[in-house]
Coordinates of C-alpha atoms and ligand atoms in Angstrom, one line a residue:
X1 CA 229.4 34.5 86.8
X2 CA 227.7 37.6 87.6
X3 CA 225.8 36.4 90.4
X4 CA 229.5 35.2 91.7
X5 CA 231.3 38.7 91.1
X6 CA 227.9 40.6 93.1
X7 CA 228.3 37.8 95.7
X8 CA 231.7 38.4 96.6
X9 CA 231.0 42.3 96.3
X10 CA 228.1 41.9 98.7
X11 CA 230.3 39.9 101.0
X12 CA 233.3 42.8 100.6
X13 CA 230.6 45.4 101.5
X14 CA 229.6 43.0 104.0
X15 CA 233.2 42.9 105.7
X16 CA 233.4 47.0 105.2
X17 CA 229.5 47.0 107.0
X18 CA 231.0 44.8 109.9
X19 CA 234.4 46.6 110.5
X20 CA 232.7 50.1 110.3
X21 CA 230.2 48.8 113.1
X22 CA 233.6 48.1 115.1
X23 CA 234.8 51.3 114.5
X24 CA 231.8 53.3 115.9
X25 CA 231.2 50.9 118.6
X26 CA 234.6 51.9 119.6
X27 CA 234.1 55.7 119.0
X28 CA 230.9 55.0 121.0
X29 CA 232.9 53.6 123.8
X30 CA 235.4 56.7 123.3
X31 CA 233.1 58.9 122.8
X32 CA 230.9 57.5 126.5
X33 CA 234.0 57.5 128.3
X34 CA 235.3 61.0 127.3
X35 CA 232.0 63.1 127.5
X36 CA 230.4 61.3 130.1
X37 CA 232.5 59.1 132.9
X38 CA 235.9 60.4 133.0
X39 CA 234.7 64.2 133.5
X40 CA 232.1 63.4 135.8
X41 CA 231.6 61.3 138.8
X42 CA 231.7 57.3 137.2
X43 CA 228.3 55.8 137.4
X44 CA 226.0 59.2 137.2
X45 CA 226.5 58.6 133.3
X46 CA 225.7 63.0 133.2
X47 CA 228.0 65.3 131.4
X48 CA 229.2 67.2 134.4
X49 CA 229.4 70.6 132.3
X50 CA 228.3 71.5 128.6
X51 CA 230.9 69.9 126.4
X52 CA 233.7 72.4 125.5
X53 CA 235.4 73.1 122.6
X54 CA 237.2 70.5 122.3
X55 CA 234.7 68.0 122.8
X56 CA 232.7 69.6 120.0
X57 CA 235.6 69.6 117.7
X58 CA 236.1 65.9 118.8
X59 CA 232.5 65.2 117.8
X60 CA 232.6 66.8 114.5
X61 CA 235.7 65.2 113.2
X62 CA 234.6 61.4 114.6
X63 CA 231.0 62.0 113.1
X64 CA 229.7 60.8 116.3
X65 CA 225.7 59.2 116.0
X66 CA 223.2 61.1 118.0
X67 CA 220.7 60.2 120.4
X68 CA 217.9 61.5 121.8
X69 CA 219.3 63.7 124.7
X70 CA 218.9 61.6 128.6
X71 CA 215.2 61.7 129.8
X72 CA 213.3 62.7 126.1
X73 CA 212.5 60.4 123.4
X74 CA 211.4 60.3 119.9
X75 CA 207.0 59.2 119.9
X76 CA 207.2 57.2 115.9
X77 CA 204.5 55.3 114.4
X78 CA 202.5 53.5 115.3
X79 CA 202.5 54.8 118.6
X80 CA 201.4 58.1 117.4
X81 CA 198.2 57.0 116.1
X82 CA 197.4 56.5 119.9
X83 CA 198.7 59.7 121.0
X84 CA 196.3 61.5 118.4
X85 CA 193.7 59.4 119.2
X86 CA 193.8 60.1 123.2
X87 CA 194.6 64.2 122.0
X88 CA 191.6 63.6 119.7
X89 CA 189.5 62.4 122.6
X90 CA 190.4 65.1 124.8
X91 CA 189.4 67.8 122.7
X92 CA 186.2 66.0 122.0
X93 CA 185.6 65.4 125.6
X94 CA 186.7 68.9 126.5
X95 CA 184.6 70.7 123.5
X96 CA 181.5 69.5 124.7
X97 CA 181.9 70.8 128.0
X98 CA 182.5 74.3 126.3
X99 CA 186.1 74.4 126.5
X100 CA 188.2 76.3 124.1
X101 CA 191.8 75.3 123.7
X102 CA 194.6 77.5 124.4
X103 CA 198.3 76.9 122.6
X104 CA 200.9 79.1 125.2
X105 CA 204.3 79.3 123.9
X106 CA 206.9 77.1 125.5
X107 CA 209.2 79.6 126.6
X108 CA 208.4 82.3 129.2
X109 CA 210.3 84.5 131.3
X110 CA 211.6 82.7 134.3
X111 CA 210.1 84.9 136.7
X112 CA 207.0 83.4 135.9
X113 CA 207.3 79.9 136.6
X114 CA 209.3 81.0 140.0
X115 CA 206.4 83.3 141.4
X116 CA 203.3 80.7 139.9
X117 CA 205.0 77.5 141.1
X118 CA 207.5 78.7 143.7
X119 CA 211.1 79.7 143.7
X120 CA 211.6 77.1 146.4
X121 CA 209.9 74.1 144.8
X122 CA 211.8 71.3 143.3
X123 CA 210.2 71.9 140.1
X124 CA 211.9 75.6 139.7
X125 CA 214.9 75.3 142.2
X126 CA 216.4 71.8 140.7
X127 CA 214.5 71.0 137.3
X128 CA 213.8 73.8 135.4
X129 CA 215.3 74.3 132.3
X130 CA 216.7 78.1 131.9
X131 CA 218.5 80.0 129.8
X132 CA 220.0 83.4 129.6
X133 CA 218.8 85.1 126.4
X134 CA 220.7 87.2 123.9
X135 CA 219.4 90.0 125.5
X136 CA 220.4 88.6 129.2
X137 CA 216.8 87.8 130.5
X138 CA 216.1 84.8 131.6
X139 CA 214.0 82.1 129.5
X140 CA 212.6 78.8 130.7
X141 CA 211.5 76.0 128.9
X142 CA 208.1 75.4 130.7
X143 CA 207.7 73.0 133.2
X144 CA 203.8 73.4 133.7
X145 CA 201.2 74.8 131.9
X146 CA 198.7 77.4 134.5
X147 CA 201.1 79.6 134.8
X148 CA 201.0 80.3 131.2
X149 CA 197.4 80.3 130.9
X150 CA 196.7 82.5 134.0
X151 CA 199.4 85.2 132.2
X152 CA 197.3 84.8 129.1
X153 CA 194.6 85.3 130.8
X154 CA 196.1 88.6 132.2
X155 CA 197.6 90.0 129.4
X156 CA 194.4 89.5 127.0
X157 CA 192.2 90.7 130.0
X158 CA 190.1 87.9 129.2
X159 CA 188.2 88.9 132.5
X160 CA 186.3 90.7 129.9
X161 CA 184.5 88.0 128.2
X162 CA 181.7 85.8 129.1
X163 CA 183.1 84.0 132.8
X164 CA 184.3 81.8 133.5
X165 CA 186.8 81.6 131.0
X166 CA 187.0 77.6 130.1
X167 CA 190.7 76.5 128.4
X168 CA 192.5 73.4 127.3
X169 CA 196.2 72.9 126.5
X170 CA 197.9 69.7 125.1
X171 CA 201.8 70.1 125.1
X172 CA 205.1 69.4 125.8
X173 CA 206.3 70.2 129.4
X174 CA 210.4 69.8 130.5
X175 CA 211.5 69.0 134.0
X176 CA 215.0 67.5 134.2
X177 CA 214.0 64.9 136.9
X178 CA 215.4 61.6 137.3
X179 CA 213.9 59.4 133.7
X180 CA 212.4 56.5 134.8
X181 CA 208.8 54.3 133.8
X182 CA 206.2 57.8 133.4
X183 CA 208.8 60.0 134.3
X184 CA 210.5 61.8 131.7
X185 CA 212.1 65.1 131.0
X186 CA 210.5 66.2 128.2
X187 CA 206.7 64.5 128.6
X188 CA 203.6 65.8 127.7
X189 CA 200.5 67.0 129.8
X190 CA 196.8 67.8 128.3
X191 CA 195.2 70.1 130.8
X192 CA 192.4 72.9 131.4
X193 CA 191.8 75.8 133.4
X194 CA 188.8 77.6 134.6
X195 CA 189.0 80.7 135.4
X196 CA 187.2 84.3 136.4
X197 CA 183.0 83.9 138.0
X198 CA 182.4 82.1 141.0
X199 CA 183.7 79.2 142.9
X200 CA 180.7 77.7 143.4
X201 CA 181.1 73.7 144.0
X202 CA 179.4 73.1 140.9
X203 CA 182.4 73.8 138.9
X204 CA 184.8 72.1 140.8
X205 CA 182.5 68.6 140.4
X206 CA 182.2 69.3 136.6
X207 CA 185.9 70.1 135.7
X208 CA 186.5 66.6 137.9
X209 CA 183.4 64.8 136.2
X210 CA 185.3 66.2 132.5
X211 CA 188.7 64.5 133.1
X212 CA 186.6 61.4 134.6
X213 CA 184.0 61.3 131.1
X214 CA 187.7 61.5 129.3
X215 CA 189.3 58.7 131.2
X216 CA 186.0 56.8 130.6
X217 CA 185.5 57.0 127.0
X218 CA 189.5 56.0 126.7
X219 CA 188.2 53.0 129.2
X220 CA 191.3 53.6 130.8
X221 CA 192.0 50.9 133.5
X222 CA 191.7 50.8 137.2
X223 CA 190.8 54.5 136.8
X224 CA 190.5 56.0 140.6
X225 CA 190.0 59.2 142.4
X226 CA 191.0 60.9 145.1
X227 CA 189.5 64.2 146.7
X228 CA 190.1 66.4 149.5
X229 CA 189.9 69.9 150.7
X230 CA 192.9 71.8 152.3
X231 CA 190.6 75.1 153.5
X232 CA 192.1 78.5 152.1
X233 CA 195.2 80.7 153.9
X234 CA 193.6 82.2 156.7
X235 CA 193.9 81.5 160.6
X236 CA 190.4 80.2 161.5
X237 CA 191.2 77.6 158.8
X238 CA 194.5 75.7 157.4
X239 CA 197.2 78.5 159.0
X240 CA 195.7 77.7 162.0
X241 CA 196.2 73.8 161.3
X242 CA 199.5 73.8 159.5
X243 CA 200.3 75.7 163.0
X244 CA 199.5 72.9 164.9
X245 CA 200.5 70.3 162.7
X246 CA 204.1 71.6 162.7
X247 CA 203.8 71.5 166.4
X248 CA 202.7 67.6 166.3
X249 CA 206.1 67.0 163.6
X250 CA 208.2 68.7 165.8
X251 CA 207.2 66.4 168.9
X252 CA 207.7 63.3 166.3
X253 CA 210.7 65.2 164.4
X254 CA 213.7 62.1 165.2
X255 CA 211.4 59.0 164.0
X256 CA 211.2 61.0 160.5
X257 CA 213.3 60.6 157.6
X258 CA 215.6 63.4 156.4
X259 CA 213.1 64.9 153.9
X260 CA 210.3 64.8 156.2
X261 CA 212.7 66.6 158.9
X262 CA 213.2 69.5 156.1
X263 CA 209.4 69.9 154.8
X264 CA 208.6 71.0 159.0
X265 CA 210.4 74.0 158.2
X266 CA 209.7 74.7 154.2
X267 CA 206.5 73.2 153.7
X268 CA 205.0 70.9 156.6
X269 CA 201.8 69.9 154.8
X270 CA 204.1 68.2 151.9
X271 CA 204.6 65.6 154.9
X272 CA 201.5 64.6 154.6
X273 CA 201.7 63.0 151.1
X274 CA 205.3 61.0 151.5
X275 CA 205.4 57.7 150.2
X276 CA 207.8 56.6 153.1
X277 CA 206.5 53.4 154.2
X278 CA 208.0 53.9 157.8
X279 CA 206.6 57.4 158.2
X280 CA 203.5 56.4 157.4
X281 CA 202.1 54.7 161.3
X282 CA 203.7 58.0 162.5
X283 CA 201.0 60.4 160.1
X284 CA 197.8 58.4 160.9
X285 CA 198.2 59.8 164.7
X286 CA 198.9 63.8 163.0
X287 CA 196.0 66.4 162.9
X288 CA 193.8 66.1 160.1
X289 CA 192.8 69.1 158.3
X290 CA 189.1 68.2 157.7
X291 CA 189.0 69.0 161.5
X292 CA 190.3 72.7 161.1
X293 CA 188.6 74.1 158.1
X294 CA 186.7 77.3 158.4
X295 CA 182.6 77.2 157.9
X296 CA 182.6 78.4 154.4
X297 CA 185.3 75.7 153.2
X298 CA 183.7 73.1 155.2
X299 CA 180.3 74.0 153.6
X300 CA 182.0 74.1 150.1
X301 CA 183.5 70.8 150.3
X302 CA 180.4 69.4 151.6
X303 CA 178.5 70.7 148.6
X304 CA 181.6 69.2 146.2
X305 CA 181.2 66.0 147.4
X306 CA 176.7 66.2 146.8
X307 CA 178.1 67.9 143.1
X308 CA 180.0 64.8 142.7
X309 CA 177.4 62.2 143.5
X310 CA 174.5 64.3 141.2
X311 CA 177.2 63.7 139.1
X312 CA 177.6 59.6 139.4
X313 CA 181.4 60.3 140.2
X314 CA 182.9 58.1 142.0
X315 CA 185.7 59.0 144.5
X316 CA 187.5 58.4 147.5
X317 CA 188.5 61.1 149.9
X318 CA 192.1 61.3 151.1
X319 CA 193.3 63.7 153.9
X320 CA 196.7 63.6 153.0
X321 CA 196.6 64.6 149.6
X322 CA 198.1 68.4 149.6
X323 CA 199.0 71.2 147.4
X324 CA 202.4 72.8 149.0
X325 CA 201.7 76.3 147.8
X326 CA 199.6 79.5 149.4
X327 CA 197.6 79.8 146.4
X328 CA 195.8 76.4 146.2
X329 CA 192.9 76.6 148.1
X330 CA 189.6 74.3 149.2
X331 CA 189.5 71.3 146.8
X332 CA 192.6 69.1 145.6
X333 CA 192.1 66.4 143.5
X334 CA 194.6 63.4 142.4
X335 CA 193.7 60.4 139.6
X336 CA 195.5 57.4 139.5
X337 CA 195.4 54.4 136.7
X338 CA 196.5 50.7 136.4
X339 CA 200.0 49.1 135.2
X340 CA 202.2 52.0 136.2
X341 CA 204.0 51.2 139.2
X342 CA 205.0 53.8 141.7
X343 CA 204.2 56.5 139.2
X344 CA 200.4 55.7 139.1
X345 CA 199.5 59.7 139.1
X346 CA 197.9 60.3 136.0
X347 CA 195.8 63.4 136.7
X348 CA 196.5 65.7 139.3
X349 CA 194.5 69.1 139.9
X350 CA 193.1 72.1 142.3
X351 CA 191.7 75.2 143.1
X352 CA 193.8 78.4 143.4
X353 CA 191.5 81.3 143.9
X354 CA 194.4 83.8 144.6
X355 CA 197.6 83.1 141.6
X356 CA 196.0 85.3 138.7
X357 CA 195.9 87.9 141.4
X358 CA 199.4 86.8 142.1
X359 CA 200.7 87.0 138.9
X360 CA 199.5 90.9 138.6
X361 CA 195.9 90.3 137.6
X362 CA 192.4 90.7 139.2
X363 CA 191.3 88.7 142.0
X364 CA 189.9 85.6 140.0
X365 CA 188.8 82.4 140.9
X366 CA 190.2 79.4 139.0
X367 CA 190.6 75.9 139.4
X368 CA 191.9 73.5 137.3
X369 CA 194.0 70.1 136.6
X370 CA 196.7 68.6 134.4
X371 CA 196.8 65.2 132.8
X372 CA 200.3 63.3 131.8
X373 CA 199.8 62.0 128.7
X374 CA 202.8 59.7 128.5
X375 CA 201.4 57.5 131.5
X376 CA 197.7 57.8 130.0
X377 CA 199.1 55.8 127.1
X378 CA 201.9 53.4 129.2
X379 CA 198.3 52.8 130.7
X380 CA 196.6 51.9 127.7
X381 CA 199.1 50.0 126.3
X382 CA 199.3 48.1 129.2
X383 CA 196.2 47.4 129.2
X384 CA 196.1 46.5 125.5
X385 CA 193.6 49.3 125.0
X386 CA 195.6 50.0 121.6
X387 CA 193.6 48.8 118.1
X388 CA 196.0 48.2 115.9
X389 CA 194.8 49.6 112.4
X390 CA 196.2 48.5 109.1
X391 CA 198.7 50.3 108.4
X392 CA 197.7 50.9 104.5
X393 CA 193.9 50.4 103.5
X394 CA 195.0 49.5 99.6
X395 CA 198.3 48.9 98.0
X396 CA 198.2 49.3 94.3
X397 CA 199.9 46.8 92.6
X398 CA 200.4 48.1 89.3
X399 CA 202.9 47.6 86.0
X400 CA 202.9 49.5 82.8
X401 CA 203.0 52.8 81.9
X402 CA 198.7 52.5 80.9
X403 CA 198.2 51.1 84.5
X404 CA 200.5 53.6 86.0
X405 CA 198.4 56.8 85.2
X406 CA 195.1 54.8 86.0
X407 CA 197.0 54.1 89.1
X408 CA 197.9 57.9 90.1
X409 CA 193.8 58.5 89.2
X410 CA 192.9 55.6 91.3
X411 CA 195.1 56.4 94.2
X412 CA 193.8 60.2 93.6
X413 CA 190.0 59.2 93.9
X414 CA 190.7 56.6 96.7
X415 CA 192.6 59.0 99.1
X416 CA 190.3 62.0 98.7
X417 CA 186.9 59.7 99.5
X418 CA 190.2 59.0 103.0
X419 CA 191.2 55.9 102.1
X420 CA 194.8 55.4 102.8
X421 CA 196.6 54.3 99.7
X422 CA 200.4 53.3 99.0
X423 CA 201.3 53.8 95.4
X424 CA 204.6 52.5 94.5
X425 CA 206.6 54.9 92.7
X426 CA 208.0 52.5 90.3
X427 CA 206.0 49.1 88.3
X428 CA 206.2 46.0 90.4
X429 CA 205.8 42.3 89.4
X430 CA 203.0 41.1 90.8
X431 CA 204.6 38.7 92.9
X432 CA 206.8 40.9 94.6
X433 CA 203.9 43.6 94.6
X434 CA 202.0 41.7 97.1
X435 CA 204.8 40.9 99.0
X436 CA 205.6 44.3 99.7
X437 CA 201.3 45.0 100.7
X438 CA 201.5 42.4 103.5
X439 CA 205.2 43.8 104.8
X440 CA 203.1 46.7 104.9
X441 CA 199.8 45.9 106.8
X442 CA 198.0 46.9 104.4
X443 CA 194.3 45.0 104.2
X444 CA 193.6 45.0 100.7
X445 CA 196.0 44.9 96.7
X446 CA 194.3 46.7 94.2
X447 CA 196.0 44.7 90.9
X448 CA 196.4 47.2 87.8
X449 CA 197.9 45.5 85.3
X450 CA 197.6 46.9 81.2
X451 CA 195.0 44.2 80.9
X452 CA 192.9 45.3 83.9
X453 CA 193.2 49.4 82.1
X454 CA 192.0 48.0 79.1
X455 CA 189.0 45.8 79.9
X456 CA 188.1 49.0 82.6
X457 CA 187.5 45.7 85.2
X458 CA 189.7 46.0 88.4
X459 CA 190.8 43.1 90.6
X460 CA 190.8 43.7 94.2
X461 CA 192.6 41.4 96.5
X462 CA 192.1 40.7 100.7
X463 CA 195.6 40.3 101.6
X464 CA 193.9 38.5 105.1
X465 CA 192.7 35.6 103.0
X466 CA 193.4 35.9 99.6
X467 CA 190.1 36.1 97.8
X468 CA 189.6 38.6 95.3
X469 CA 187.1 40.3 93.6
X470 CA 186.4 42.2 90.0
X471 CA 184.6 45.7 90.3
X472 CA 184.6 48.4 87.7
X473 CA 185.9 51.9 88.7
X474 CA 182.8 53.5 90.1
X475 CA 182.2 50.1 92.0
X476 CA 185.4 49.9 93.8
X477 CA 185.1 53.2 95.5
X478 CA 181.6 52.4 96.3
X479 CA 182.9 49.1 97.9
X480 CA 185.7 50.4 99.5
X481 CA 183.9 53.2 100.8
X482 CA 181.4 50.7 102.2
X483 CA 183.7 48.0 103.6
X484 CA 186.5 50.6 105.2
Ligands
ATP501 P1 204.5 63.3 140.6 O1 204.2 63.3 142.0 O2 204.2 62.0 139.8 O3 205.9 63.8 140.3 P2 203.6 66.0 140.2 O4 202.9 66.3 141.4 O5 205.0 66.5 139.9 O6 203.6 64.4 139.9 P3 202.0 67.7 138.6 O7 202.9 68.8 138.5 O8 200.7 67.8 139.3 O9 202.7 66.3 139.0 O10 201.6 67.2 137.0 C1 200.4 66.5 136.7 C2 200.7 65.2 136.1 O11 201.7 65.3 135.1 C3 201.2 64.1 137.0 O12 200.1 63.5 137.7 C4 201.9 63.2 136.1 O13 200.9 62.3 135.5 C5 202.4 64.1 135.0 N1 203.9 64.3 135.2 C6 204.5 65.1 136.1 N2 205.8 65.1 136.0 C7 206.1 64.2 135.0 C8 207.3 63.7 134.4 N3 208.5 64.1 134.7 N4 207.1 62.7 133.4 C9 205.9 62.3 133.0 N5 204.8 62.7 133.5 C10 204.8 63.7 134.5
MG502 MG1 206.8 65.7 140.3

């Protein structure tokens, strides 16, 4: 009888479940077509404004479900245990070469991110995120990291200290780009900075040979590098070739595609690095700028490339690979990685002698590069570079109010000595106990019933095969601590 009237209530709820699922799959529908295709062009699936009142009210009273806003996304477990153990690695990795980290805040004034990384870039023309303030200045979220370090540097005069000045950063950077595979709007970047002393080669092969002994250690796959050197801003060196290089586009300007046709005028050596198939036949036969660089930054280069082999770092060197701004200078550097498609960058860096200057410092020399962490891991996942730990290392299967307070001890003892223990809040049959350990991964039961409390002899289960042992209090830690 009663397992008939909670039957038929479980199948009443059931019904309920089924025709509220209709009902916000409807509202969902509503809700899509209202805020996103009717206002807006049909197929760009974007808001084309910020919703207005009356979408807000319309989205308080219909309790719509939120999600994740286009282009970020929510890292759960157990993902995250790789994403700590890659940010774990880094700051190893980055420790021993005497790095210190560095934690910017994630707003600055706008101004900064438009003279460090260029009002007309992409990144601060179309993607930034900005925001007039209460107080009507303008706030961006950041979309790259060296600015912020280089007005740290500034502002704490940190030319001061011991140079160079060696930082690290892991964080979240926003560019509202187009999400696809690696490319995101909110993603994350781990990056460092030298900066302040000299620019002797030296420093450019170690910061590479760092990222490299990173990549290594997270034996990330079909790990490759790419060098080059695109001379500093003066006439005898790349002025003088980006002169004659726009003079060789020109002559080929009609067989280029529209981008390429632009970048002659606002940044001709960005040619250099498209991805356009067709183009490419037609930027073999350009000037290279390995053929135009002054003594010194031929000299420097030369020694980068000795720096590198001292070094055992392998690389390839690629004459198209370009920095579009002033400031980069002498050696650019990309890294790309297996199993990520067209977005194979994972590591992209440089030198940039003049920005601190730039930014209202002292002339300094820096160099530096920045990592994105979210293909680092689509890379080691792909890879199946991702151990999979046991999600608990004990369960404690206890019942009784005796083997409940041994059990709080127990899981006390266990967890300080960081053994990860699940303690159930409430007594559980045995049976069902054990159930719940192997839903949970975990790789051994730890069975407390009163008997167990009273004879002070413990039984410890292996979920993986089911044998089990007896230990005594002192025992079991010593085992545990032994076999986790
Ligand atoms: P790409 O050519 O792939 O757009 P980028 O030149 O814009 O890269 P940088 O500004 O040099 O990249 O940033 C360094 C690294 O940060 C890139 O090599 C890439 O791994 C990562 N990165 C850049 N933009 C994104 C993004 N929108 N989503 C995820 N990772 C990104
Ligand atoms: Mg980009």
């Amino acid at each position: 009888m009663l397992a008939a009237t909670s039957s038929t209530r479980t199948s009443t709820e059931q019904n309920r479940l089924v025709a509220n699922d209709r009902k916000r799959a409807l509202f969902r529908l509503s809700f899509f077509l209202r805020a996103f295709i009717l206002p807006s062009e049909a197929g760009t699936a974007e808001p084309a404004s910020t919703p207005g009142e009356e979408n807000l009210s319309f989205l308080v009273a219909t309790k719509s479900k939120f999600q994740a806003i286009r282009g970020t996304r929510d890292l759960l477990p157990p993902e995250t245990a790789l994403w700590n153990r890659v940010e774990g690695t880094a700051r190893e990795v980055f420790g021993a070469f005497g790095f210190g980290e560095i934690r910017p805040p994630i707003l600055e004034p706008t101004e900064l991110f438009a003279r460090a990384v260029g009002g007309e870039t992409d990144i601060v023309s179309k993607e930034m995120y900005s925001f007039e303030d209460r107080d009507e200045s303008s706030t961006s979220l950041r979309p790259e990291a060296t600015a912020s370090v280089c007005r740290a540097y500034i502002e704490h005069q940190m030319q001061q200290l011991p140079l160079p000045v060696k930082l690290y950063y892991i964080g979240p950077m926003f560019r509202r780009e187009r999400p696809q595979k690696g490319r995101y709007r909110q993603f994350f970047q781990i990056g460092a900075e030298v900066l302040g002393g000299t620019d002797a080669p030296a420093i450019d092969a170690e910061v590479i040979e760092m990222v490299m002994t990173f990549f290594d250690r997270l034996q990330l796959p079909g790990v490759q590098l790419e060098i080059n050197s695109i001379g500093h801003n003066a006439d005898n060196c790349r002025r003088g070739y980006v002169a004659q290089l726009t003079s060789a586009l020109e002559k080929v300007k009609d067989k280029l595609g529209t981008d390429s046709q632009r970048r002659i005028e606002t940044n001709p050596l960005r040619v250099l690095d498209s991805k356009l198939e067709r183009e490419q036949p037609i930027i073999q036969n350009l000037p290279r700028i390995a053929d135009h660089l002054c003594d010194e930054c031929k000299a420097h280069y030369a020694a980068v490339k000795r720096q590198l082999e001292m070094r055992g770092v392998l690389y390839r060197e690629n004459w198209q690979l370009v920095r579009g701004l002033d400031y980069y200078m002498r050696t650019t550097f990309e890294i790309t990685a297996a199993g990520l498609g067209s977005q194979n960058a994972v590591c992209g860096g440089g030198r940039y002698d003049s920005l601190v200057e730039l930014l209202g410092g002292p002339p300094t020399k820096g160099i530096g590069f920045a990592i994105g962490e979210d293909r680092l891991i689509l890379s080691l996942q792909g890879a199946g570079k991702v151990t999979t730990v046991a999600a608990r290392d004990v369960y404690i299967a206890w019942m009784g109010e005796h083997a409940q307070s041994t059990a709080i001890r127990a899981a006390k003892s266990l967890r300080a000595a960081g053994i990860s223990v699940e303690l159930p809040p409430v007594g559980q049959k045995f049976g069902k106990a054990l159930e719940r350990a192997s839903k949970l991964n975990s790789r051994y039961a730890l069975i407390l019933g009163d008997n167990e409390v009273a004879e002070g002899s413990w039984t410890l289960k292996t979920l993986a095969d089911g044998s089990q042992q007896k230990f005594s209090e002192p025992e079991l830690l010593d085992f545990l601590k032994r076999s986790l």
